Amino acid sequence: MTKNNIKTLSLLAFEAQKNSHSPYSNFKVGAALITPTGDVFSGCNVESAAFPLGQCAEATAIGNMVSNGHKRISHIVIASPNEDFCFPCGGCRQKIAEFAPDETQVTMVTQSGEIHETTIGELLPNAFRAHDLEK
């Protein structure tokens, strides 16, 4: 992934973050991902008054990707609402792993542009995947 691609995905994640529906936590998160074909999808977190029904930004971006006929993530960027890196929650790590091999890049970016890069394999070692259902 080139620096230009990370910058583009970061800008799209921050743009999606602006649309966050987070009236309860005021913790606005955005995410953007790119597929192997170069298609890009973004999303923001969506909270609900029934707290467990909320949806993370990563899940929204993945849902947008899937609803447009794609099933593979090449890279995902997560935009933090502050100066701390916003790592994906456990559920989102599993959702990312559903559509990405271990070496898929996951980048967290802060409001000031600080970047932390890792992979989904590092974030979720020994992920449960579709092939595990066959065992």
PDB file of N, CA, C and O in Angstrom, residues 6 11 14 18 51 53 61 74 85 88 94 100 105-106 108 113 117 121 123 129:
ATOM      1  N   ILE A   6      -2.763   5.310   1.471  1.00  0.00           N
ATOM      2  CA  ILE A   6      -3.077   5.494   2.882  1.00  0.00           C
ATOM      3  C   ILE A   6      -3.662   6.880   3.109  1.00  0.00           C
ATOM      4  O   ILE A   6      -4.642   7.039   3.835  1.00  0.00           O
ATOM      5  N   LEU A  11      -8.300  10.183   4.306  1.00  0.00           N
ATOM      6  CA  LEU A  11      -9.214  11.296   4.014  1.00  0.00           C
ATOM      7  C   LEU A  11     -10.659  10.814   3.931  1.00  0.00           C
ATOM      8  O   LEU A  11     -11.580  11.454   4.457  1.00  0.00           O
ATOM      9  N   PHE A  14     -11.894   9.993   7.477  1.00  0.00           N
ATOM     10  CA  PHE A  14     -12.217  11.215   8.209  1.00  0.00           C
ATOM     11  C   PHE A  14     -13.501  11.856   7.674  1.00  0.00           C
ATOM     12  O   PHE A  14     -14.291  12.413   8.432  1.00  0.00           O
ATOM     13  N   LYS A  18     -17.337  12.315   9.877  1.00  0.00           N
ATOM     14  CA  LYS A  18     -18.187  13.498  10.040  1.00  0.00           C
ATOM     15  C   LYS A  18     -19.669  13.124  10.102  1.00  0.00           C
ATOM     16  O   LYS A  18     -20.472  13.853  10.670  1.00  0.00           O
ATOM     17  N   PHE A  51     -28.225   0.464  23.353  1.00  0.00           N
ATOM     18  CA  PHE A  51     -26.779   0.442  23.157  1.00  0.00           C
ATOM     19  C   PHE A  51     -26.206  -0.774  22.436  1.00  0.00           C
ATOM     20  O   PHE A  51     -25.352  -0.609  21.584  1.00  0.00           O
ATOM     21  N   LEU A  53     -27.197  -2.376  20.067  1.00  0.00           N
ATOM     22  CA  LEU A  53     -27.563  -2.419  18.654  1.00  0.00           C
ATOM     23  C   LEU A  53     -26.731  -1.483  17.788  1.00  0.00           C
ATOM     24  O   LEU A  53     -26.935  -1.419  16.575  1.00  0.00           O
ATOM     25  N   ALA A  61     -18.384   0.046   6.911  1.00  0.00           N
ATOM     26  CA  ALA A  61     -17.586   0.010   5.669  1.00  0.00           C
ATOM     27  C   ALA A  61     -17.635  -1.382   5.044  1.00  0.00           C
ATOM     28  O   ALA A  61     -17.798  -1.525   3.823  1.00  0.00           O
ATOM     29  N   SER A  74      -8.270  -5.374   0.976  1.00  0.00           N
ATOM     30  CA  SER A  74      -6.828  -5.304   0.779  1.00  0.00           C
ATOM     31  C   SER A  74      -6.153  -4.477   1.867  1.00  0.00           C
ATOM     32  O   SER A  74      -5.008  -4.738   2.231  1.00  0.00           O
ATOM     33  N   PHE A  85      -4.759   6.164  19.115  1.00  0.00           N
ATOM     34  CA  PHE A  85      -5.097   5.253  18.032  1.00  0.00           C
ATOM     35  C   PHE A  85      -6.377   4.512  18.408  1.00  0.00           C
ATOM     36  O   PHE A  85      -6.547   4.099  19.548  1.00  0.00           O
ATOM     37  N   PRO A  88      -9.515  -1.529  16.221  1.00  0.00           N
ATOM     38  CA  PRO A  88     -10.830  -2.156  16.063  1.00  0.00           C
ATOM     39  C   PRO A  88     -11.165  -3.023  17.273  1.00  0.00           C
ATOM     40  O   PRO A  88     -10.282  -3.667  17.850  1.00  0.00           O
ATOM     41  N   GLN A  94     -12.882  -9.636  14.045  1.00  0.00           N
ATOM     42  CA  GLN A  94     -13.431 -10.855  13.451  1.00  0.00           C
ATOM     43  C   GLN A  94     -14.077 -10.548  12.095  1.00  0.00           C
ATOM     44  O   GLN A  94     -13.904 -11.297  11.138  1.00  0.00           O
ATOM     45  N   ALA A 100     -10.405 -10.910   4.936  1.00  0.00           N
ATOM     46  CA  ALA A 100      -9.007 -10.534   4.742  1.00  0.00           C
ATOM     47  C   ALA A 100      -8.074 -11.613   5.279  1.00  0.00           C
ATOM     48  O   ALA A 100      -8.284 -12.120   6.385  1.00  0.00           O
ATOM     49  N   GLN A 105      -3.226  -5.295   5.679  1.00  0.00           N
ATOM     50  CA  GLN A 105      -2.838  -4.132   6.469  1.00  0.00           C
ATOM     51  C   GLN A 105      -4.045  -3.470   7.129  1.00  0.00           C
ATOM     52  O   GLN A 105      -5.095  -3.297   6.511  1.00  0.00           O
ATOM     53  N   VAL A 106      -3.849  -3.099   8.399  1.00  0.00           N
ATOM     54  CA  VAL A 106      -4.819  -2.323   9.166  1.00  0.00           C
ATOM     55  C   VAL A 106      -4.064  -1.107   9.679  1.00  0.00           C
ATOM     56  O   VAL A 106      -3.052  -1.242  10.367  1.00  0.00           O
ATOM     57  N   MET A 108      -4.289   2.615  11.692  1.00  0.00           N
ATOM     58  CA  MET A 108      -5.015   3.534  12.542  1.00  0.00           C
ATOM     59  C   MET A 108      -4.384   4.911  12.388  1.00  0.00           C
ATOM     60  O   MET A 108      -3.157   5.028  12.344  1.00  0.00           O
ATOM     61  N   GLY A 113      -2.868  13.051  12.323  1.00  0.00           N
ATOM     62  CA  GLY A 113      -2.225  12.342  11.224  1.00  0.00           C
ATOM     63  C   GLY A 113      -1.179  11.316  11.633  1.00  0.00           C
ATOM     64  O   GLY A 113      -0.522  10.735  10.776  1.00  0.00           O
ATOM     65  N   GLU A 117       0.570   1.199  11.942  1.00  0.00           N
ATOM     66  CA  GLU A 117       0.237   0.137  10.993  1.00  0.00           C
ATOM     67  C   GLU A 117       0.479  -1.233  11.610  1.00  0.00           C
ATOM     68  O   GLU A 117       1.446  -1.435  12.330  1.00  0.00           O
ATOM     69  N   GLY A 121      -3.727 -10.244  11.077  1.00  0.00           N
ATOM     70  CA  GLY A 121      -3.155 -11.411  11.735  1.00  0.00           C
ATOM     71  C   GLY A 121      -2.510 -11.080  13.068  1.00  0.00           C
ATOM     72  O   GLY A 121      -2.560 -11.879  14.007  1.00  0.00           O
ATOM     73  N   LEU A 123      -3.477  -8.453  14.917  1.00  0.00           N
ATOM     74  CA  LEU A 123      -4.575  -8.022  15.780  1.00  0.00           C
ATOM     75  C   LEU A 123      -5.449  -9.192  16.241  1.00  0.00           C
ATOM     76  O   LEU A 123      -6.038  -9.137  17.319  1.00  0.00           O
ATOM     77  N   ARG A 129     -12.147 -18.756  11.001  1.00  0.00           N
ATOM     78  CA  ARG A 129     -12.529 -18.437   9.622  1.00  0.00           C
ATOM     79  C   ARG A 129     -13.404 -19.537   9.050  1.00  0.00           C
ATOM     80  O   ARG A 129     -13.601 -20.588   9.668  1.00  0.00           O
TER      81      ARG A 129
END
